[in-house]
Amino acid sequence: QVQLMESGGGLVQPGGSLRLSCAASGIIFSDNAMSWFRQAPGKQRELVAHITSGGTTTYADVVKGRFTISRDNARRTMYLQMNSLKPEDTAVYYCNVVVMRPYWGRGAQVTVSS
């Protein structure tokens, strides 16, 4: 059974930083590409960042240069370091893996507000 669990969300002021974590179980973590998505109120879920099994990364243009995706295969955990946060980054952030079908975590709320 594939399970993904996000942690590390919270409230931060504009310009601040947060690090999200996604712990995975039920998969051979090191063999799988992983992604972070986010969904803001009233908007569609969007891809934020993606990391391949080999560590190659891609980012949405709106977060490029501010967010960093990484993975620790020994800990079976993926991370999203978010710096220079803006109010428009406010959303629920979801961890995603595709193993025959998409799997999602429950999400972590990130609120950027003064």
Short mmCIF file of N, CA, C and O in Angstrom, two decimals:
data_model
loop_
_atom_site.label_atom_id
_atom_site.label_comp_id
_atom_site.label_asym_id
_atom_site.label_seq_id
_atom_site.Cartn_x
_atom_site.Cartn_y
_atom_site.Cartn_z
N GLN A 1 0.85 -1.19 0.00
CA GLN A 1 0.00 0.00 0.00
C GLN A 1 0.88 1.24 0.00
O GLN A 1 1.69 1.44 0.90
N VAL A 2 0.70 2.06 -1.02
CA VAL A 2 1.50 3.28 -1.14
C VAL A 2 0.93 4.35 -0.20
O VAL A 2 -0.26 4.62 -0.20
N GLN A 3 1.80 4.92 0.60
CA GLN A 3 1.41 6.02 1.48
C GLN A 3 2.41 7.14 1.39
O GLN A 3 3.62 6.90 1.39
N LEU A 4 1.90 8.36 1.33
CA LEU A 4 2.71 9.57 1.30
C LEU A 4 2.23 10.48 2.41
O LEU A 4 1.03 10.68 2.58
N MET A 5 3.16 11.04 3.17
CA MET A 5 2.77 11.91 4.27
C MET A 5 3.62 13.18 4.27
O MET A 5 4.84 13.10 4.46
N GLU A 6 2.95 14.31 4.06
CA GLU A 6 3.63 15.60 4.06
C GLU A 6 3.71 16.16 5.48
O GLU A 6 2.85 15.90 6.31
N SER A 7 4.74 16.96 5.72
CA SER A 7 4.88 17.69 6.97
C SER A 7 5.69 18.94 6.72
O SER A 7 6.35 19.06 5.68
N GLY A 8 5.62 19.89 7.68
CA GLY A 8 6.44 21.08 7.60
C GLY A 8 5.72 22.34 7.16
O GLY A 8 6.36 23.39 7.05
N GLY A 9 4.43 22.25 6.89
CA GLY A 9 3.70 23.46 6.51
C GLY A 9 3.52 24.40 7.69
O GLY A 9 3.89 24.09 8.82
N GLY A 10 2.95 25.57 7.40
CA GLY A 10 2.70 26.53 8.47
C GLY A 10 2.47 27.92 7.94
O GLY A 10 2.29 28.13 6.74
N LEU A 11 2.52 28.88 8.87
CA LEU A 11 2.34 30.30 8.55
C LEU A 11 3.70 30.98 8.56
O LEU A 11 4.47 30.81 9.51
N VAL A 12 3.98 31.73 7.53
CA VAL A 12 5.26 32.42 7.42
C VAL A 12 5.03 33.80 6.80
O VAL A 12 4.08 33.98 6.01
N GLN A 13 5.86 34.75 7.17
CA GLN A 13 5.75 36.10 6.61
C GLN A 13 6.35 36.14 5.20
O GLN A 13 7.22 35.33 4.87
N PRO A 14 5.89 37.08 4.39
CA PRO A 14 6.51 37.23 3.05
C PRO A 14 8.01 37.41 3.17
O PRO A 14 8.50 38.13 4.06
N GLY A 15 8.72 36.72 2.30
CA GLY A 15 10.17 36.74 2.33
C GLY A 15 10.78 35.64 3.18
O GLY A 15 12.00 35.44 3.15
N GLY A 16 9.95 34.94 3.92
CA GLY A 16 10.43 33.88 4.79
C GLY A 16 10.64 32.56 4.07
O GLY A 16 10.49 32.46 2.85
N SER A 17 10.99 31.54 4.86
CA SER A 17 11.31 30.22 4.32
C SER A 17 10.57 29.12 5.08
O SER A 17 10.27 29.28 6.27
N LEU A 18 10.31 28.04 4.38
CA LEU A 18 9.77 26.82 4.98
C LEU A 18 10.37 25.64 4.24
O LEU A 18 10.73 25.75 3.06
N ARG A 19 10.44 24.50 4.93
CA ARG A 19 10.84 23.27 4.27
C ARG A 19 9.77 22.21 4.48
O ARG A 19 9.43 21.89 5.62
N LEU A 20 9.25 21.70 3.39
CA LEU A 20 8.28 20.61 3.43
C LEU A 20 9.00 19.28 3.28
O LEU A 20 10.01 19.19 2.57
N SER A 21 8.46 18.26 3.93
CA SER A 21 8.96 16.91 3.79
C SER A 21 7.83 15.99 3.34
O SER A 21 6.67 16.23 3.67
N CYS A 22 8.18 14.96 2.61
CA CYS A 22 7.22 13.94 2.20
C CYS A 22 7.84 12.58 2.46
O CYS A 22 8.80 12.20 1.79
N ALA A 23 7.30 11.86 3.42
CA ALA A 23 7.77 10.52 3.75
C ALA A 23 6.94 9.51 2.97
O ALA A 23 5.71 9.56 2.99
N ALA A 24 7.62 8.59 2.30
CA ALA A 24 6.93 7.61 1.45
C ALA A 24 7.12 6.19 1.99
O ALA A 24 8.17 5.86 2.53
N SER A 25 6.09 5.38 1.82
CA SER A 25 6.17 3.97 2.15
C SER A 25 5.36 3.18 1.13
O SER A 25 4.52 3.73 0.42
N GLY A 26 5.66 1.90 1.03
CA GLY A 26 4.92 1.04 0.10
C GLY A 26 5.44 1.06 -1.32
O GLY A 26 4.83 0.45 -2.21
N ILE A 27 6.56 1.76 -1.55
CA ILE A 27 7.16 1.79 -2.88
C ILE A 27 8.67 1.62 -2.73
O ILE A 27 9.22 1.80 -1.65
N ILE A 28 9.30 1.24 -3.84
CA ILE A 28 10.77 1.25 -3.87
C ILE A 28 11.15 2.69 -4.17
O ILE A 28 11.21 3.13 -5.33
N PHE A 29 11.36 3.45 -3.10
CA PHE A 29 11.47 4.91 -3.21
C PHE A 29 12.52 5.33 -4.22
O PHE A 29 12.28 6.21 -5.06
N SER A 30 13.67 4.70 -4.18
CA SER A 30 14.79 5.13 -5.02
C SER A 30 14.52 4.91 -6.51
O SER A 30 15.19 5.50 -7.35
N ASP A 31 13.54 4.09 -6.86
CA ASP A 31 13.25 3.79 -8.25
C ASP A 31 12.25 4.76 -8.88
O ASP A 31 12.02 4.69 -10.09
N ASN A 32 11.66 5.62 -8.06
CA ASN A 32 10.54 6.42 -8.53
C ASN A 32 10.79 7.91 -8.58
O ASN A 32 11.37 8.48 -7.64
N ALA A 33 10.33 8.55 -9.66
CA ALA A 33 10.28 10.00 -9.70
C ALA A 33 9.19 10.48 -8.75
O ALA A 33 8.21 9.78 -8.50
N MET A 34 9.39 11.66 -8.21
CA MET A 34 8.46 12.24 -7.25
C MET A 34 8.19 13.69 -7.63
O MET A 34 9.00 14.34 -8.28
N SER A 35 7.04 14.19 -7.16
CA SER A 35 6.68 15.57 -7.49
C SER A 35 6.01 16.27 -6.31
O SER A 35 5.44 15.61 -5.43
N TRP A 36 6.09 17.59 -6.33
CA TRP A 36 5.29 18.45 -5.45
C TRP A 36 4.29 19.21 -6.32
O TRP A 36 4.67 19.79 -7.34
N PHE A 37 3.04 19.20 -5.89
CA PHE A 37 1.98 19.99 -6.50
C PHE A 37 1.44 20.94 -5.42
O PHE A 37 1.69 20.74 -4.23
N ARG A 38 0.68 21.95 -5.85
CA ARG A 38 -0.01 22.80 -4.90
C ARG A 38 -1.37 23.21 -5.47
O ARG A 38 -1.56 23.25 -6.69
N GLN A 39 -2.26 23.52 -4.55
CA GLN A 39 -3.59 23.97 -4.94
C GLN A 39 -4.01 25.11 -4.04
O GLN A 39 -4.15 24.95 -2.82
N ALA A 40 -4.19 26.28 -4.66
CA ALA A 40 -4.66 27.45 -3.94
C ALA A 40 -6.20 27.48 -3.98
O ALA A 40 -6.80 26.89 -4.88
N PRO A 41 -6.82 28.18 -3.04
CA PRO A 41 -8.29 28.24 -3.02
C PRO A 41 -8.85 28.75 -4.34
O PRO A 41 -8.40 29.76 -4.87
N GLY A 42 -9.80 28.00 -4.91
CA GLY A 42 -10.45 28.41 -6.14
C GLY A 42 -9.64 28.18 -7.40
O GLY A 42 -10.04 28.60 -8.49
N LYS A 43 -8.48 27.53 -7.25
CA LYS A 43 -7.62 27.30 -8.42
C LYS A 43 -7.38 25.80 -8.61
O LYS A 43 -7.58 25.00 -7.70
N GLN A 44 -6.92 25.45 -9.81
CA GLN A 44 -6.60 24.06 -10.09
C GLN A 44 -5.27 23.68 -9.46
O GLN A 44 -4.39 24.53 -9.23
N ARG A 45 -5.11 22.41 -9.19
CA ARG A 45 -3.84 21.90 -8.68
C ARG A 45 -2.78 22.07 -9.78
O ARG A 45 -3.02 21.78 -10.95
N GLU A 46 -1.59 22.54 -9.38
CA GLU A 46 -0.53 22.78 -10.35
C GLU A 46 0.77 22.14 -9.90
O GLU A 46 1.05 22.04 -8.70
N LEU A 47 1.57 21.74 -10.88
CA LEU A 47 2.87 21.16 -10.61
C LEU A 47 3.84 22.25 -10.16
O LEU A 47 3.95 23.29 -10.81
N VAL A 48 4.54 22.01 -9.07
CA VAL A 48 5.51 22.96 -8.54
C VAL A 48 6.93 22.52 -8.89
O VAL A 48 7.73 23.32 -9.39
N ALA A 49 7.24 21.25 -8.63
CA ALA A 49 8.60 20.76 -8.86
C ALA A 49 8.56 19.25 -9.01
O ALA A 49 7.68 18.57 -8.47
N HIS A 50 9.57 18.73 -9.71
CA HIS A 50 9.64 17.30 -10.02
C HIS A 50 11.10 16.87 -9.90
O HIS A 50 12.01 17.63 -10.25
N ILE A 51 11.29 15.66 -9.37
CA ILE A 51 12.64 15.12 -9.28
C ILE A 51 12.61 13.67 -9.75
O ILE A 51 11.77 12.87 -9.32
N THR A 52 13.52 13.33 -10.66
CA THR A 52 13.58 11.97 -11.17
C THR A 52 14.29 11.05 -10.18
O THR A 52 14.87 11.51 -9.18
N SER A 53 14.25 9.76 -10.47
CA SER A 53 14.95 8.81 -9.60
C SER A 53 16.45 9.10 -9.59
O SER A 53 17.13 8.84 -8.59
N GLY A 54 16.96 9.66 -10.65
CA GLY A 54 18.38 9.98 -10.72
C GLY A 54 18.74 11.35 -10.16
O GLY A 54 19.92 11.71 -10.14
N GLY A 55 17.72 12.11 -9.75
CA GLY A 55 17.99 13.39 -9.12
C GLY A 55 17.87 14.60 -10.03
O GLY A 55 18.15 15.73 -9.60
N THR A 56 17.46 14.40 -11.27
CA THR A 56 17.26 15.54 -12.16
C THR A 56 15.99 16.28 -11.75
O THR A 56 14.96 15.66 -11.50
N THR A 57 16.08 17.62 -11.70
CA THR A 57 14.97 18.42 -11.19
C THR A 57 14.41 19.35 -12.25
O THR A 57 15.15 19.82 -13.14
N THR A 58 13.12 19.63 -12.14
CA THR A 58 12.47 20.65 -12.95
C THR A 58 11.51 21.43 -12.07
O THR A 58 11.01 20.89 -11.06
N TYR A 59 11.27 22.69 -12.45
CA TYR A 59 10.46 23.59 -11.63
C TYR A 59 9.47 24.37 -12.48
O TYR A 59 9.74 24.69 -13.65
N ALA A 60 8.35 24.72 -11.87
CA ALA A 60 7.44 25.68 -12.48
C ALA A 60 8.15 27.03 -12.53
O ALA A 60 8.92 27.37 -11.63
N ASP A 61 7.89 27.80 -13.58
CA ASP A 61 8.57 29.08 -13.74
C ASP A 61 8.34 30.00 -12.54
O ASP A 61 9.24 30.75 -12.16
N VAL A 62 7.17 29.92 -11.93
CA VAL A 62 6.84 30.85 -10.85
C VAL A 62 7.62 30.58 -9.57
O VAL A 62 7.66 31.43 -8.68
N VAL A 63 8.26 29.43 -9.46
CA VAL A 63 9.03 29.12 -8.25
C VAL A 63 10.52 28.96 -8.54
O VAL A 63 11.33 28.82 -7.60
N LYS A 64 10.90 28.98 -9.80
CA LYS A 64 12.29 28.76 -10.19
C LYS A 64 13.19 29.81 -9.53
O LYS A 64 12.89 31.00 -9.54
N GLY A 65 14.26 29.32 -8.93
CA GLY A 65 15.18 30.22 -8.25
C GLY A 65 14.85 30.46 -6.79
O GLY A 65 15.67 31.01 -6.05
N ARG A 66 13.65 30.06 -6.38
CA ARG A 66 13.23 30.26 -4.98
C ARG A 66 13.03 28.93 -4.25
O ARG A 66 13.27 28.83 -3.05
N PHE A 67 12.57 27.92 -4.96
CA PHE A 67 12.28 26.61 -4.37
C PHE A 67 13.33 25.60 -4.83
O PHE A 67 13.81 25.67 -5.97
N THR A 68 13.63 24.64 -3.96
CA THR A 68 14.55 23.56 -4.29
C THR A 68 13.95 22.23 -3.86
O THR A 68 13.61 22.05 -2.68
N ILE A 69 13.83 21.32 -4.81
CA ILE A 69 13.34 19.97 -4.52
C ILE A 69 14.55 19.05 -4.36
O ILE A 69 15.56 19.20 -5.06
N SER A 70 14.46 18.13 -3.42
CA SER A 70 15.55 17.18 -3.20
C SER A 70 14.98 15.89 -2.63
O SER A 70 13.80 15.82 -2.28
N ARG A 71 15.82 14.87 -2.57
CA ARG A 71 15.38 13.59 -2.04
C ARG A 71 16.50 12.93 -1.27
O ARG A 71 17.68 13.12 -1.59
N ASP A 72 16.12 12.14 -0.28
CA ASP A 72 17.05 11.34 0.50
C ASP A 72 16.55 9.90 0.40
O ASP A 72 15.60 9.52 1.11
N ASN A 73 17.16 9.13 -0.47
CA ASN A 73 16.66 7.77 -0.70
C ASN A 73 16.82 6.89 0.54
O ASN A 73 16.00 6.00 0.77
N ALA A 74 17.85 7.12 1.32
CA ALA A 74 18.05 6.31 2.53
C ALA A 74 16.91 6.54 3.53
O ALA A 74 16.50 5.62 4.24
N ARG A 75 16.41 7.77 3.58
CA ARG A 75 15.30 8.11 4.49
C ARG A 75 13.95 7.97 3.82
O ARG A 75 12.91 8.19 4.46
N ARG A 76 13.92 7.63 2.52
CA ARG A 76 12.67 7.51 1.77
C ARG A 76 11.85 8.80 1.90
O ARG A 76 10.62 8.78 2.06
N THR A 77 12.51 9.91 1.78
CA THR A 77 11.88 11.21 2.00
C THR A 77 12.26 12.19 0.90
O THR A 77 13.42 12.24 0.49
N MET A 78 11.26 12.96 0.48
CA MET A 78 11.48 14.04 -0.48
C MET A 78 11.27 15.37 0.25
O MET A 78 10.47 15.44 1.19
N TYR A 79 11.95 16.40 -0.21
CA TYR A 79 11.88 17.71 0.44
C TYR A 79 11.55 18.80 -0.58
O TYR A 79 11.81 18.67 -1.77
N LEU A 80 11.00 19.89 -0.06
CA LEU A 80 10.84 21.10 -0.84
C LEU A 80 11.25 22.27 0.03
O LEU A 80 10.54 22.64 0.98
N GLN A 81 12.42 22.83 -0.27
CA GLN A 81 12.89 24.02 0.43
C GLN A 81 12.32 25.23 -0.28
O GLN A 81 12.55 25.42 -1.48
N MET A 82 11.59 26.05 0.44
CA MET A 82 10.92 27.21 -0.16
C MET A 82 11.47 28.47 0.49
O MET A 82 11.31 28.68 1.69
N ASN A 83 12.12 29.28 -0.31
CA ASN A 83 12.69 30.55 0.15
C ASN A 83 12.00 31.72 -0.53
O ASN A 83 11.31 31.55 -1.54
N SER A 84 12.20 32.90 0.02
CA SER A 84 11.62 34.14 -0.55
C SER A 84 10.14 33.95 -0.84
O SER A 84 9.65 34.29 -1.94
N LEU A 85 9.44 33.43 0.13
CA LEU A 85 8.02 33.12 -0.07
C LEU A 85 7.19 34.38 -0.27
O LEU A 85 7.47 35.44 0.31
N LYS A 86 6.17 34.23 -1.13
CA LYS A 86 5.28 35.32 -1.49
C LYS A 86 3.84 34.95 -1.09
O LYS A 86 3.52 33.76 -1.02
N PRO A 87 2.98 35.93 -0.89
CA PRO A 87 1.58 35.61 -0.57
C PRO A 87 0.94 34.69 -1.61
O PRO A 87 0.11 33.84 -1.25
N GLU A 88 1.33 34.82 -2.85
CA GLU A 88 0.75 33.97 -3.90
C GLU A 88 1.23 32.52 -3.84
O GLU A 88 0.75 31.68 -4.59
N ASP A 89 2.17 32.23 -2.97
CA ASP A 89 2.59 30.84 -2.73
C ASP A 89 1.65 30.13 -1.75
O ASP A 89 1.78 28.92 -1.54
N THR A 90 0.73 30.87 -1.16
CA THR A 90 -0.23 30.28 -0.23
C THR A 90 -1.07 29.21 -0.93
O THR A 90 -1.68 29.47 -1.97
N ALA A 91 -1.04 27.99 -0.38
CA ALA A 91 -1.74 26.86 -1.00
C ALA A 91 -1.58 25.64 -0.10
O ALA A 91 -0.81 25.66 0.86
N VAL A 92 -2.31 24.60 -0.45
CA VAL A 92 -2.05 23.28 0.12
C VAL A 92 -1.07 22.59 -0.82
O VAL A 92 -1.30 22.53 -2.03
N TYR A 93 0.02 22.11 -0.25
CA TYR A 93 1.07 21.46 -1.03
C TYR A 93 0.95 19.94 -0.89
O TYR A 93 0.84 19.43 0.23
N TYR A 94 0.99 19.25 -2.03
CA TYR A 94 0.80 17.81 -2.07
C TYR A 94 2.02 17.11 -2.65
O TYR A 94 2.61 17.56 -3.65
N CYS A 95 2.33 15.99 -2.05
CA CYS A 95 3.35 15.08 -2.54
C CYS A 95 2.71 14.10 -3.50
O CYS A 95 1.56 13.68 -3.28
N ASN A 96 3.40 13.75 -4.56
CA ASN A 96 2.84 12.88 -5.59
C ASN A 96 3.86 11.88 -6.10
O ASN A 96 5.04 12.21 -6.27
N VAL A 97 3.39 10.65 -6.34
CA VAL A 97 4.18 9.64 -7.03
C VAL A 97 3.23 8.87 -7.95
O VAL A 97 2.05 8.71 -7.63
N VAL A 98 3.74 8.45 -9.07
CA VAL A 98 2.94 7.64 -10.00
C VAL A 98 3.52 6.24 -10.05
O VAL A 98 4.66 6.04 -10.48
N VAL A 99 2.74 5.27 -9.54
CA VAL A 99 3.11 3.87 -9.58
C VAL A 99 1.88 3.13 -10.11
O VAL A 99 0.96 2.82 -9.35
N MET A 100 1.84 2.92 -11.39
CA MET A 100 0.64 2.39 -12.07
C MET A 100 -0.48 3.43 -12.13
O MET A 100 -1.24 3.49 -13.08
N ARG A 101 -0.60 4.22 -11.07
CA ARG A 101 -1.57 5.33 -11.03
C ARG A 101 -1.02 6.38 -10.08
O ARG A 101 -0.10 6.11 -9.31
N PRO A 102 -1.59 7.61 -10.10
CA PRO A 102 -1.10 8.66 -9.19
C PRO A 102 -1.50 8.39 -7.74
O PRO A 102 -2.63 7.95 -7.47
N TYR A 103 -0.58 8.64 -6.84
CA TYR A 103 -0.86 8.62 -5.42
C TYR A 103 -0.56 10.00 -4.85
O TYR A 103 0.39 10.67 -5.29
N TRP A 104 -1.37 10.39 -3.86
CA TRP A 104 -1.24 11.72 -3.25
C TRP A 104 -1.20 11.61 -1.74
O TRP A 104 -1.83 10.75 -1.14
N GLY A 105 -0.47 12.53 -1.12
CA GLY A 105 -0.56 12.68 0.31
C GLY A 105 -1.79 13.51 0.66
O GLY A 105 -2.53 13.95 -0.22
N ARG A 106 -1.97 13.75 1.96
CA ARG A 106 -3.14 14.52 2.40
C ARG A 106 -2.92 16.02 2.25
O ARG A 106 -3.87 16.79 2.32
N GLY A 107 -1.69 16.43 2.08
CA GLY A 107 -1.41 17.83 1.87
C GLY A 107 -0.91 18.55 3.10
O GLY A 107 -1.20 18.14 4.23
N ALA A 108 -0.17 19.62 2.88
CA ALA A 108 0.34 20.47 3.95
C ALA A 108 0.00 21.92 3.61
O ALA A 108 0.33 22.40 2.52
N GLN A 109 -0.65 22.59 4.55
CA GLN A 109 -1.05 23.99 4.31
C GLN A 109 0.15 24.91 4.49
O GLN A 109 0.84 24.85 5.51
N VAL A 110 0.37 25.74 3.50
CA VAL A 110 1.38 26.80 3.57
C VAL A 110 0.66 28.13 3.40
O VAL A 110 -0.03 28.34 2.39
N THR A 111 0.81 29.00 4.39
CA THR A 111 0.18 30.31 4.34
C THR A 111 1.26 31.37 4.47
O THR A 111 2.03 31.36 5.44
N VAL A 112 1.32 32.26 3.48
CA VAL A 112 2.30 33.34 3.48
C VAL A 112 1.55 34.65 3.67
O VAL A 112 0.81 35.09 2.79
N SER A 113 1.72 35.24 4.83
CA SER A 113 0.95 36.43 5.16
C SER A 113 1.65 37.21 6.26
O SER A 113 2.30 36.63 7.13
N SER A 114 1.50 38.53 6.20
CA SER A 114 2.04 39.38 7.26
C SER A 114 0.97 39.65 8.31
O SER A 114 1.24 40.35 9.29
#
